Structures are given as C-alpha cells and as structure tokens.
PDB file of C-alpha atoms in Angstrom:
ATOM      1  CA  MET A   1      23.912  86.245 -62.769  1.00  0.00           C
ATOM      2  CA  SER A   2      23.239  83.717 -60.061  1.00  0.00           C
ATOM      3  CA  LEU A   3      21.656  84.470 -56.699  1.00  0.00           C
ATOM      4  CA  PRO A   4      23.561  83.652 -53.450  1.00  0.00           C
ATOM      5  CA  THR A   5      22.476  80.569 -51.634  1.00  0.00           C
ATOM      6  CA  LEU A   6      20.456  80.997 -48.462  1.00  0.00           C
ATOM      7  CA  ARG A   7      21.552  77.786 -46.840  1.00  0.00           C
ATOM      8  CA  PRO A   8      24.098  78.059 -43.981  1.00  0.00           C
ATOM      9  CA  VAL A   9      27.452  76.688 -44.448  1.00  0.00           C
ATOM     10  CA  GLN A  10      27.474  73.156 -43.227  1.00  0.00           C
ATOM     11  CA  VAL A  11      29.601  72.663 -40.113  1.00  0.00           C
ATOM     12  CA  GLN A  12      31.687  69.604 -40.132  1.00  0.00           C
ATOM     13  CA  GLN A  13      30.294  67.334 -37.463  1.00  0.00           C
ATOM     14  CA  LEU A  14      32.658  65.321 -35.352  1.00  0.00           C
ATOM     15  CA  PRO A  15      31.984  61.719 -34.674  1.00  0.00           C
ATOM     16  CA  LEU A  16      30.463  60.793 -31.346  1.00  0.00           C
ATOM     17  CA  THR A  17      33.601  59.131 -30.213  1.00  0.00           C
ATOM     18  CA  ASP A  18      35.527  62.425 -30.257  1.00  0.00           C
ATOM     19  CA  LEU A  19      33.215  64.378 -27.887  1.00  0.00           C
ATOM     20  CA  SER A  20      34.873  65.522 -24.572  1.00  0.00           C
ATOM     21  CA  THR A  21      33.491  64.219 -21.303  1.00  0.00           C
ATOM     22  CA  PRO A  22      32.228  66.941 -18.888  1.00  0.00           C
ATOM     23  CA  PRO A  23      33.901  67.156 -15.448  1.00  0.00           C
ATOM     24  CA  PRO A  24      32.222  65.304 -12.633  1.00  0.00           C
ATOM     25  CA  THR A  25      29.935  67.329 -10.394  1.00  0.00           C
ATOM     26  CA  SER A  26      31.038  65.506  -7.231  1.00  0.00           C
ATOM     27  CA  PRO A  27      34.104  63.507  -6.319  1.00  0.00           C
ATOM     28  CA  ALA A  28      33.892  59.848  -6.736  1.00  0.00           C
ATOM     29  CA  TYR A  29      34.187  57.896  -3.517  1.00  0.00           C
ATOM     30  CA  ALA A  30      35.233  54.405  -2.987  1.00  0.00           C
ATOM     31  CA  PRO A  31      32.619  52.064  -1.660  1.00  0.00           C
ATOM     32  CA  LEU A  32      31.745  52.510   2.029  1.00  0.00           C
ATOM     33  CA  LYS A  33      33.220  49.205   2.986  1.00  0.00           C
ATOM     34  CA  ASP A  34      36.046  51.078   4.832  1.00  0.00           C
ATOM     35  CA  GLY A  35      33.734  53.483   6.626  1.00  0.00           C
ATOM     36  CA  PRO A  36      32.386  56.952   5.855  1.00  0.00           C
ATOM     37  CA  PRO A  37      34.511  59.389   3.803  1.00  0.00           C
ATOM     38  CA  GLY A  38      35.631  61.366   6.878  1.00  0.00           C
ATOM     39  CA  GLY A  39      36.328  58.320   8.920  1.00  0.00           C
ATOM     40  CA  TRP A  40      34.459  57.071  11.886  1.00  0.00           C
ATOM     41  CA  PRO A  41      34.033  59.685  14.704  1.00  0.00           C
ATOM     42  CA  ALA A  42      36.392  59.396  17.647  1.00  0.00           C
ATOM     43  CA  ALA A  43      35.241  57.543  20.659  1.00  0.00           C
ATOM     44  CA  PRO A  44      33.743  59.793  23.358  1.00  0.00           C
ATOM     45  CA  THR A  45      36.300  61.064  25.867  1.00  0.00           C
ATOM     46  CA  PRO A  46      35.718  59.813  29.395  1.00  0.00           C
ATOM     47  CA  ILE A  47      34.676  62.333  32.045  1.00  0.00           C
ATOM     48  CA  ARG A  48      37.850  61.633  34.006  1.00  0.00           C
ATOM     49  CA  ARG A  49      39.970  62.700  31.075  1.00  0.00           C
ATOM     50  CA  TYR A  50      37.993  65.934  30.748  1.00  0.00           C
ATOM     51  CA  ASN A  51      38.660  66.674  34.395  1.00  0.00           C
ATOM     52  CA  ASP A  52      42.374  66.085  33.896  1.00  0.00           C
ATOM     53  CA  VAL A  53      42.427  68.509  30.967  1.00  0.00           C
ATOM     54  CA  LEU A  54      40.543  71.173  32.918  1.00  0.00           C
ATOM     55  CA  LEU A  55      42.830  70.709  35.906  1.00  0.00           C
ATOM     56  CA  ALA A  56      45.910  71.128  33.712  1.00  0.00           C
ATOM     57  CA  GLN A  57      44.450  74.291  32.179  1.00  0.00           C
ATOM     58  CA  GLU A  58      43.641  75.735  35.595  1.00  0.00           C
ATOM     59  CA  THR A  59      47.132  74.939  36.844  1.00  0.00           C
ATOM     60  CA  ALA A  60      48.714  76.658  33.851  1.00  0.00           C
ATOM     61  CA  GLU A  61      46.479  79.704  34.340  1.00  0.00           C
ATOM     62  CA  ASP A  62      47.364  79.871  38.038  1.00  0.00           C
ATOM     63  CA  ARG A  63      51.062  79.814  37.193  1.00  0.00           C
ATOM     64  CA  ARG A  64      50.576  82.589  34.651  1.00  0.00           C
ATOM     65  CA  LEU A  65      48.649  84.773  37.097  1.00  0.00           C
ATOM     66  CA  GLN A  66      51.188  84.149  39.856  1.00  0.00           C
ATOM     67  CA  ALA A  67      54.061  85.082  37.555  1.00  0.00           C
ATOM     68  CA  ARG A  68      52.220  88.238  36.568  1.00  0.00           C
ATOM     69  CA  ALA A  69      51.561  89.141  40.211  1.00  0.00           C
ATOM     70  CA  ASP A  70      55.217  88.570  41.108  1.00  0.00           C
ATOM     71  CA  ARG A  71      56.329  90.743  38.218  1.00  0.00           C
ATOM     72  CA  MET A  72      53.937  93.538  39.208  1.00  0.00           C
ATOM     73  CA  TRP A  73      55.102  93.325  42.826  1.00  0.00           C
ATOM     74  CA  LEU A  74      58.747  93.634  41.801  1.00  0.00           C
ATOM     75  CA  GLU A  75      57.933  96.618  39.626  1.00  0.00           C
ATOM     76  CA  SER A  76      55.994  98.262  42.458  1.00  0.00           C
ATOM     77  CA  GLN A  77      58.918  97.762  44.847  1.00  0.00           C
ATOM     78  CA  GLU A  78      61.331  99.590  42.579  1.00  0.00           C
ATOM     79  CA  TYR A  79      59.772 103.014  43.200  1.00  0.00           C
ATOM     80  CA  SER A  80      57.440 104.288  45.879  1.00  0.00           C
ATOM     81  CA  CYS A  81      54.901 105.570  43.344  1.00  0.00           C
ATOM     82  CA  ALA A  82      54.336 105.592  39.619  1.00  0.00           C
ATOM     83  CA  GLU A  83      55.769 109.021  38.922  1.00  0.00           C
ATOM     84  CA  ASP A  84      58.876 108.518  41.053  1.00  0.00           C
ATOM     85  CA  ASN A  85      62.037 107.742  39.140  1.00  0.00           C
ATOM     86  CA  GLU A  86      65.722 108.319  39.534  1.00  0.00           C
ATOM     87  CA  THR A  87      65.684 111.376  37.271  1.00  0.00           C
ATOM     88  CA  THR A  88      63.979 113.773  39.693  1.00  0.00           C
ATOM     89  CA  PRO A  89      66.381 116.185  41.431  1.00  0.00           C
ATOM     90  CA  TRP A  90      65.003 115.353  44.881  1.00  0.00           C
ATOM     91  CA  LEU A  91      65.559 111.609  44.489  1.00  0.00           C
ATOM     92  CA  LYS A  92      68.990 112.222  43.039  1.00  0.00           C
ATOM     93  CA  HIS A  93      69.822 114.281  46.113  1.00  0.00           C
ATOM     94  CA  THR A  94      68.392 111.847  48.679  1.00  0.00           C
ATOM     95  CA  ARG A  95      69.463 108.722  46.726  1.00  0.00           C
ATOM     96  CA  TRP A  96      66.361 106.943  47.992  1.00  0.00           C
ATOM     97  CA  PRO A  97      65.991 104.720  44.900  1.00  0.00           C
ATOM     98  CA  GLU A  98      69.481 103.394  45.560  1.00  0.00           C
ATOM     99  CA  LEU A  99      68.917 103.069  49.311  1.00  0.00           C
ATOM    100  CA  PHE A 100      65.556 101.286  49.088  1.00  0.00           C
ATOM    101  CA  ARG A 101      66.024  99.295  45.888  1.00  0.00           C
ATOM    102  CA  ASN A 102      64.645  95.748  46.261  1.00  0.00           C
ATOM    103  CA  ARG A 103      63.430  96.564  49.782  1.00  0.00           C
ATOM    104  CA  PRO A 104      59.895  95.913  51.111  1.00  0.00           C
ATOM    105  CA  LEU A 105      58.403  99.386  50.752  1.00  0.00           C
ATOM    106  CA  ASP A 106      55.181  98.307  52.469  1.00  0.00           C
ATOM    107  CA  ILE A 107      57.095  97.540  55.679  1.00  0.00           C
ATOM    108  CA  ILE A 108      59.139 100.726  55.376  1.00  0.00           C
ATOM    109  CA  THR A 109      55.975 102.805  54.959  1.00  0.00           C
ATOM    110  CA  ALA A 110      54.225 101.084  57.867  1.00  0.00           C
ATOM    111  CA  SER A 111      57.262 101.694  60.082  1.00  0.00           C
ATOM    112  CA  ALA A 112      56.850 105.452  59.682  1.00  0.00           C
ATOM    113  CA  ARG A 113      53.244 105.540  60.906  1.00  0.00           C
ATOM    114  CA  GLN A 114      52.471 106.924  64.326  1.00  0.00           C
ATOM    115  CA  PRO A 115      51.358 104.460  67.029  1.00  0.00           C
ATOM    116  CA  ALA A 116      47.684 103.608  67.192  1.00  0.00           C
ATOM    117  CA  ARG A 117      45.353 105.125  69.742  1.00  0.00           C
ATOM    118  CA  GLY A 118      42.470 103.218  71.261  1.00  0.00           C
ATOM    119  CA  PRO A 119      41.190 101.284  74.281  1.00  0.00           C
ATOM    120  CA  ASN A 120      43.214  98.140  73.456  1.00  0.00           C
ATOM    121  CA  ARG A 121      46.374  99.878  72.319  1.00  0.00           C
ATOM    122  CA  ASP A 122      48.444  98.675  75.292  1.00  0.00           C
ATOM    123  CA  ASN A 123      47.778  94.998  74.524  1.00  0.00           C
ATOM    124  CA  GLU A 124      48.077  94.937  70.745  1.00  0.00           C
ATOM    125  CA  ASP A 125      51.178  94.453  68.644  1.00  0.00           C
ATOM    126  CA  TYR A 126      51.558  96.524  65.506  1.00  0.00           C
ATOM    127  CA  LEU A 127      51.777  94.476  62.306  1.00  0.00           C
ATOM    128  CA  LEU A 128      54.375  96.029  60.002  1.00  0.00           C
ATOM    129  CA  GLY A 129      53.943  93.479  57.219  1.00  0.00           C
ATOM    130  CA  ALA A 130      55.291  90.126  56.103  1.00  0.00           C
ATOM    131  CA  TRP A 131      58.992  89.546  55.517  1.00  0.00           C
ATOM    132  CA  ARG A 132      59.773  86.372  53.564  1.00  0.00           C
ATOM    133  CA  GLY A 133      56.420  84.917  54.519  1.00  0.00           C
ATOM    134  CA  VAL A 134      56.803  85.644  58.254  1.00  0.00           C
ATOM    135  CA  PRO A 135      54.710  88.393  59.928  1.00  0.00           C
ATOM    136  CA  LEU A 136      56.853  91.245  61.227  1.00  0.00           C
ATOM    137  CA  ARG A 137      55.394  92.932  64.314  1.00  0.00           C
ATOM    138  CA  SER A 138      56.289  95.768  66.624  1.00  0.00           C
ATOM    139  CA  PRO A 139      55.586  94.666  70.218  1.00  0.00           C
ATOM    140  CA  ALA A 140      52.939  96.465  72.248  1.00  0.00           C
ATOM    141  CA  ALA A 141      55.610  97.594  74.732  1.00  0.00           C
ATOM    142  CA  ALA A 142      57.572  99.243  71.922  1.00  0.00           C
ATOM    143  CA  GLU A 143      54.418 101.005  70.721  1.00  0.00           C
ATOM    144  CA  ALA A 144      53.822 102.291  74.259  1.00  0.00           C
ATOM    145  CA  ARG A 145      57.329 103.797  74.266  1.00  0.00           C
ATOM    146  CA  LEU A 146      56.619 105.472  70.940  1.00  0.00           C
ATOM    147  CA  ARG A 147      53.485 107.089  72.357  1.00  0.00           C
ATOM    148  CA  ILE A 148      55.617 108.569  75.121  1.00  0.00           C
ATOM    149  CA  LEU A 149      58.069 109.894  72.531  1.00  0.00           C
ATOM    150  CA  MET A 150      55.241 111.416  70.495  1.00  0.00           C
ATOM    151  CA  ARG A 151      54.128 113.371  73.544  1.00  0.00           C
ATOM    152  CA  ALA A 152      57.747 114.412  74.107  1.00  0.00           C
ATOM    153  CA  VAL A 153      57.887 115.864  70.588  1.00  0.00           C
ATOM    154  CA  ASP A 154      54.861 118.010  71.409  1.00  0.00           C
ATOM    155  CA  ASP A 155      56.577 119.218  74.580  1.00  0.00           C
ATOM    156  CA  VAL A 156      59.754 120.082  72.657  1.00  0.00           C
ATOM    157  CA  PHE A 157      57.829 122.170  70.138  1.00  0.00           C
ATOM    158  CA  ASP A 158      55.855 123.909  72.889  1.00  0.00           C
ATOM    159  CA  ARG A 159      59.026 124.740  74.793  1.00  0.00           C
ATOM    160  CA  ALA A 160      60.746 126.046  71.669  1.00  0.00           C
ATOM    161  CA  GLU A 161      57.730 128.209  70.865  1.00  0.00           C
ATOM    162  CA  ALA A 162      57.679 129.631  74.390  1.00  0.00           C
ATOM    163  CA  THR A 163      61.410 130.372  74.198  1.00  0.00           C
ATOM    164  CA  LEU A 164      60.984 132.153  70.877  1.00  0.00           C
ATOM    165  CA  ALA A 165      58.094 134.203  72.207  1.00  0.00           C
ATOM    166  CA  SER A 166      60.236 135.434  75.120  1.00  0.00           C
ATOM    167  CA  THR A 167      63.223 136.293  72.901  1.00  0.00           C
ATOM    168  CA  SER A 168      63.801 139.935  71.993  1.00  0.00           C
ATOM    169  CA  TYR A 169      63.125 141.330  68.543  1.00  0.00           C
ATOM    170  CA  GLN A 170      66.789 142.078  67.780  1.00  0.00           C
ATOM    171  CA  SER A 171      67.927 138.618  68.842  1.00  0.00           C
ATOM    172  CA  ARG A 172      65.325 137.018  66.597  1.00  0.00           C
ATOM    173  CA  CYS A 173      66.532 139.175  63.705  1.00  0.00           C
ATOM    174  CA  TRP A 174      70.125 138.080  64.277  1.00  0.00           C
ATOM    175  CA  LEU A 175      68.975 134.461  64.277  1.00  0.00           C
ATOM    176  CA  THR A 176      67.603 134.876  60.753  1.00  0.00           C
ATOM    177  CA  SER A 177      70.637 136.779  59.445  1.00  0.00           C
ATOM    178  CA  TYR A 178      72.670 134.651  57.059  1.00  0.00           C
ATOM    179  CA  ARG A 179      75.667 136.979  56.792  1.00  0.00           C
ATOM    180  CA  LYS A 180      78.130 137.724  59.527  1.00  0.00           C
ATOM    181  CA  GLY A 181      77.793 141.316  60.649  1.00  0.00           C
ATOM    182  CA  ALA A 182      74.656 141.936  58.551  1.00  0.00           C
ATOM    183  CA  PHE A 183      71.464 142.619  60.478  1.00  0.00           C
ATOM    184  CA  TRP A 184      68.279 141.429  58.814  1.00  0.00           C
ATOM    185  CA  ASN A 185      65.112 143.206  59.842  1.00  0.00           C
ATOM    186  CA  ARG A 186      62.908 140.148  59.525  1.00  0.00           C
ATOM    187  CA  PRO A 187      62.872 138.289  62.848  1.00  0.00           C
ATOM    188  CA  LEU A 188      62.537 134.584  63.402  1.00  0.00           C
ATOM    189  CA  ARG A 189      58.843 134.106  63.972  1.00  0.00           C
ATOM    190  CA  ILE A 190      56.474 131.405  65.139  1.00  0.00           C
ATOM    191  CA  MET A 191      55.126 129.372  62.256  1.00  0.00           C
ATOM    192  CA  PRO A 192      51.402 129.226  61.487  1.00  0.00           C
ATOM    193  CA  ARG A 193      49.551 126.483  63.286  1.00  0.00           C
ATOM    194  CA  ARG A 194      48.966 124.440  60.162  1.00  0.00           C
ATOM    195  CA  THR A 195      52.598 124.637  59.073  1.00  0.00           C
ATOM    196  CA  GLU A 196      53.820 123.804  62.571  1.00  0.00           C
ATOM    197  CA  GLU A 197      51.663 120.690  62.719  1.00  0.00           C
ATOM    198  CA  GLY A 198      53.038 119.597  59.353  1.00  0.00           C
ATOM    199  CA  TYR A 199      56.657 119.823  60.506  1.00  0.00           C
ATOM    200  CA  LYS A 200      55.771 118.219  63.816  1.00  0.00           C
ATOM    201  CA  SER A 201      54.117 115.298  62.056  1.00  0.00           C
ATOM    202  CA  LYS A 202      57.195 114.717  59.887  1.00  0.00           C
ATOM    203  CA  TRP A 203      59.428 114.620  62.954  1.00  0.00           C
ATOM    204  CA  LYS A 204      57.085 112.165  64.692  1.00  0.00           C
ATOM    205  CA  ARG A 205      57.013 109.849  61.709  1.00  0.00           C
ATOM    206  CA  PHE A 206      60.795 109.902  61.445  1.00  0.00           C
ATOM    207  CA  ILE A 207      61.190 109.104  65.155  1.00  0.00           C
ATOM    208  CA  CYS A 208      58.720 106.207  64.858  1.00  0.00           C
ATOM    209  CA  TYR A 209      60.592 104.917  61.844  1.00  0.00           C
ATOM    210  CA  ILE A 210      64.080 105.015  63.321  1.00  0.00           C
ATOM    211  CA  PHE A 211      63.074 103.569  66.715  1.00  0.00           C
ATOM    212  CA  ARG A 212      61.216 100.699  65.059  1.00  0.00           C
ATOM    213  CA  VAL A 213      64.355 100.038  63.051  1.00  0.00           C
ATOM    214  CA  LEU A 214      66.342  99.997  66.297  1.00  0.00           C
ATOM    215  CA  ALA A 215      64.044  97.320  67.769  1.00  0.00           C
ATOM    216  CA  LEU A 216      65.010  94.795  65.067  1.00  0.00           C
ATOM    217  CA  GLU A 217      68.078  92.622  64.845  1.00  0.00           C
ATOM    218  CA  PRO A 218      71.093  94.034  62.966  1.00  0.00           C
ATOM    219  CA  ARG A 219      70.609  91.554  60.132  1.00  0.00           C
ATOM    220  CA  GLN A 220      66.984  92.575  59.639  1.00  0.00           C
ATOM    221  CA  ARG A 221      67.929  96.256  59.732  1.00  0.00           C
ATOM    222  CA  ARG A 222      70.284  95.706  56.839  1.00  0.00           C
ATOM    223  CA  GLN A 223      68.032  93.411  54.805  1.00  0.00           C
ATOM    224  CA  ILE A 224      64.762  95.307  55.241  1.00  0.00           C
ATOM    225  CA  TYR A 225      65.660  98.956  55.828  1.00  0.00           C
ATOM    226  CA  ASN A 226      69.278  99.229  54.715  1.00  0.00           C
ATOM    227  CA  VAL A 227      69.804 101.711  57.554  1.00  0.00           C
ATOM    228  CA  PRO A 228      73.226 101.552  59.229  1.00  0.00           C
ATOM    229  CA  LEU A 229      73.170 102.419  62.931  1.00  0.00           C
ATOM    230  CA  HIS A 230      76.536 103.104  64.517  1.00  0.00           C
ATOM    231  CA  ALA A 231      77.452 102.283  68.088  1.00  0.00           C
ATOM    232  CA  ASP A 232      76.965 105.874  69.269  1.00  0.00           C
ATOM    233  CA  ASP A 233      73.537 106.022  67.628  1.00  0.00           C
ATOM    234  CA  ILE A 234      72.434 102.787  69.252  1.00  0.00           C
ATOM    235  CA  LYS A 235      73.725 103.887  72.663  1.00  0.00           C
ATOM    236  CA  MET A 236      71.919 107.229  72.547  1.00  0.00           C
ATOM    237  CA  MET A 237      68.656 105.789  71.232  1.00  0.00           C
ATOM    238  CA  SER A 238      68.733 102.924  73.729  1.00  0.00           C
ATOM    239  CA  TYR A 239      69.089 105.447  76.546  1.00  0.00           C
ATOM    240  CA  ILE A 240      66.082 107.409  75.286  1.00  0.00           C
ATOM    241  CA  SER A 241      64.103 104.199  74.866  1.00  0.00           C
ATOM    242  CA  GLY A 242      64.944 103.207  78.429  1.00  0.00           C
ATOM    243  CA  LEU A 243      63.630 106.510  79.782  1.00  0.00           C
ATOM    244  CA  ALA A 244      60.434 106.078  77.774  1.00  0.00           C
ATOM    245  CA  SER A 245      60.035 102.562  79.191  1.00  0.00           C
ATOM    246  CA  GLN A 246      60.286 103.903  82.730  1.00  0.00           C
ATOM    247  CA  LEU A 247      57.593 106.482  82.018  1.00  0.00           C
ATOM    248  CA  ALA A 248      55.366 103.871  80.384  1.00  0.00           C
ATOM    249  CA  GLU A 249      55.751 101.474  83.308  1.00  0.00           C
ATOM    250  CA  GLY A 250      55.062 104.314  85.730  1.00  0.00           C
ATOM    251  CA  GLY A 251      51.646 104.897  84.222  1.00  0.00           C
ATOM    252  CA  GLU A 252      52.467 107.918  82.080  1.00  0.00           C
ATOM    253  CA  ASP A 253      50.035 108.135  79.192  1.00  0.00           C
ATOM    254  CA  GLY A 254      51.302 109.558  75.963  1.00  0.00           C
ATOM    255  CA  ASP A 255      47.849 109.513  74.395  1.00  0.00           C
ATOM    256  CA  ASN A 256      46.235 112.749  73.384  1.00  0.00           C
ATOM    257  CA  GLU A 257      43.164 112.601  71.181  1.00  0.00           C
ATOM    258  CA  SER A 258      43.388 116.207  70.003  1.00  0.00           C
ATOM    259  CA  ASP A 259      47.024 115.766  69.055  1.00  0.00           C
ATOM    260  CA  ASN A 260      46.131 112.588  67.228  1.00  0.00           C
ATOM    261  CA  GLU A 261      43.530 114.374  65.129  1.00  0.00           C
ATOM    262  CA  SER A 262      45.900 117.191  64.249  1.00  0.00           C
ATOM    263  CA  ASP A 263      48.674 114.739  63.378  1.00  0.00           C
ATOM    264  CA  ASN A 264      46.387 112.822  61.042  1.00  0.00           C
ATOM    265  CA  GLU A 265      45.370 116.040  59.345  1.00  0.00           C
ATOM    266  CA  SER A 266      49.007 117.038  59.025  1.00  0.00           C
ATOM    267  CA  ASP A 267      49.877 113.734  57.380  1.00  0.00           C
ATOM    268  CA  ASN A 268      47.337 114.477  54.656  1.00  0.00           C
ATOM    269  CA  GLU A 269      48.458 118.061  54.068  1.00  0.00           C
ATOM    270  CA  SER A 270      50.591 118.775  51.028  1.00  0.00           C
ATOM    271  CA  ASP A 271      53.716 120.859  50.931  1.00  0.00           C
ATOM    272  CA  ASN A 272      51.987 123.240  48.547  1.00  0.00           C
ATOM    273  CA  ASP A 273      49.545 124.268  51.255  1.00  0.00           C
ATOM    274  CA  GLU A 274      52.436 125.042  53.576  1.00  0.00           C
ATOM    275  CA  GLU A 275      54.137 127.161  50.932  1.00  0.00           C
ATOM    276  CA  GLU A 276      50.933 129.104  50.286  1.00  0.00           C
ATOM    277  CA  GLU A 277      50.578 129.865  53.977  1.00  0.00           C
ATOM    278  CA  ASP A 278      54.179 130.995  54.179  1.00  0.00           C
ATOM    279  CA  GLU A 279      53.599 133.368  51.274  1.00  0.00           C
ATOM    280  CA  ASP A 280      50.478 134.770  52.913  1.00  0.00           C
ATOM    281  CA  ASN A 281      52.308 135.333  56.166  1.00  0.00           C
ATOM    282  CA  GLU A 282      55.210 137.063  54.447  1.00  0.00           C
ATOM    283  CA  ASP A 283      52.843 139.875  53.539  1.00  0.00           C
ATOM    284  CA  THR A 284      52.107 140.455  57.218  1.00  0.00           C
ATOM    285  CA  ASP A 285      55.741 140.453  58.320  1.00  0.00           C
ATOM    286  CA  GLY A 286      56.023 144.177  57.819  1.00  0.00           C
ATOM    287  CA  ASP A 287      53.158 144.866  60.193  1.00  0.00           C
ATOM    288  CA  ASP A 288      54.617 142.521  62.792  1.00  0.00           C
ATOM    289  CA  ASP A 289      58.039 144.122  62.459  1.00  0.00           C
ATOM    290  CA  ASP A 290      56.575 147.581  62.981  1.00  0.00           C
ATOM    291  CA  LYS A 291      54.773 146.410  66.080  1.00  0.00           C
ATOM    292  CA  ASP A 292      57.883 144.753  67.498  1.00  0.00           C
ATOM    293  CA  GLY A 293      60.001 147.802  66.699  1.00  0.00           C
ATOM    294  CA  SER A 294      57.611 150.152  68.414  1.00  0.00           C
ATOM    295  CA  GLN A 295      57.562 147.957  71.483  1.00  0.00           C
ATOM    296  CA  ASP A 296      61.367 147.899  71.625  1.00  0.00           C
TER     297      ASP A 296
END
C-alpha cells in the first residue's frame, strides 16, 4: 500500500507571451502639439458684447411682462369681480356681462361715483380714466350740474316722505295691496334711515352715470358704455341739465357735507344689512298698525 503524495498538482504554466495586458488606467492622449486635450479656452468676450446680451434679455423680459399684463387686464375686463360670471341668476337677468363685455370697466365704475366735494371742486375736472391712451375727463361745469342734481334727489325723497306722512292709514294700505279689491292691513311706511340712504345713494349713482354718458359724443357712448340713448331721452335729459346749469350759474350750491357723509356710508353698506333692518322693522309693524288704527 502506497501513501498519497503531498505535493500539489502542478499547474501548467503559460508562456510569458500569452499573458493578457491589463487595461490602461488613463486614456492615452496625443502629444500636446495641437493644444490641451479640451482645446484652448475661448477668447474673453468684450464688455460691449455682454451689454448687448443683457439688453436683449431685458427686452425679452419686458415683452413677456407686458404680454402678461395685457392678458391679465383683458381677463379683468371680462367680469367686474372674480366671483362674477354669466351663470348667476342676477347677471342672467340683467345681461350685464353681454352689455359690458370688452368695455373699460374702470371708466364705467368711475362714471357712477358722486361728484367730489371740496374747496376747489368748481375748478377741477373729474378724471374718469384713459380711453385708448387718451385721458377721459368730465368737465368741472358738468360736475357742478351733478351736484345740483344730487341735492334735487334729496329734495325728492324729502317731499315723498312728507307726502307719505300726511297720507291716511287706509290709503297707505291700499297702496301696498297687490290684488284688486283686496285690502291689506299693512300700510306703506317710511323706510328706516339707513335703508333710505342706501336707496338714495343708488339713485344718485345712477343719475351721475347716465348724465356723464350723455355728456360724451354718440360714438364714445357706444364704444365705452354701450348705452343707447334715444331722441326722447336726450331731449328730456338735456332739459334737466339746462335747468341745473341755470341754478349753478345763479350761485346755487348743491354741496352738503352731512349728505356727503351719509352717501359715502350708504355706498359701503351691503344689501344684507338692509334686509336685516327690514326684518327687524316687520316685527314692529303690528304695533304701528294698532296705533294708526286707533287714531283713525
């Protein structure tokens, strides 16, 4: 029995010519006779060229911002406010989006404001806005006529209130009856002060708006306001404007500081406040009716 050999099996050695060459650790470059591997750096750009590049970038940015501003302006002119759209019942009824589409709403809004009060009011024109790059103004004489008309609105309301106060209880009940031959026991009553000022302010703003429209040329009325005025309307309003001019030239002053303060407050009041007051006053109608009935 022979013992196993302890020597390892001899591995066949390959000749030196058959050994593989390891990969290079870095790429081989051609001699630097043609310059560095990445090429020579570019020549420095002159300052004038830098300025031209910056100017071109600024011009492109200005065009972008102007286009954005024009787009935002067109979107803002489509509706009077963000929540307004043509789906609301009120706008469907009034058709305001159709009437004022693509119209300058800033001029339309400014036309409905009441005339300014102040020491220099008789010498200052009222700037309504800019139409196609040209300032649109309401002359100082026209603003003086509007102040006379604002005072006339106050007189009309005061006279109507005095007439209602002197009207009998039964007649005021018949005025509120909506069926022929049916007597309603709730008489027509004087509105609360706050509600009255709200309605009065709306009438004043409408009168300012329509008379400022009248002062413009027919072409501007159509292009800016899209308000058609017929011959009878123009004749009647021109007559009223002539009477106001006579009063203004005669030294009549339509200014009233207390009325101005109340009108400004009324412009800021919401319709919800008016409805709440009406509801509160409905609860007291029964007491008023009993008093009026006992007096009759």
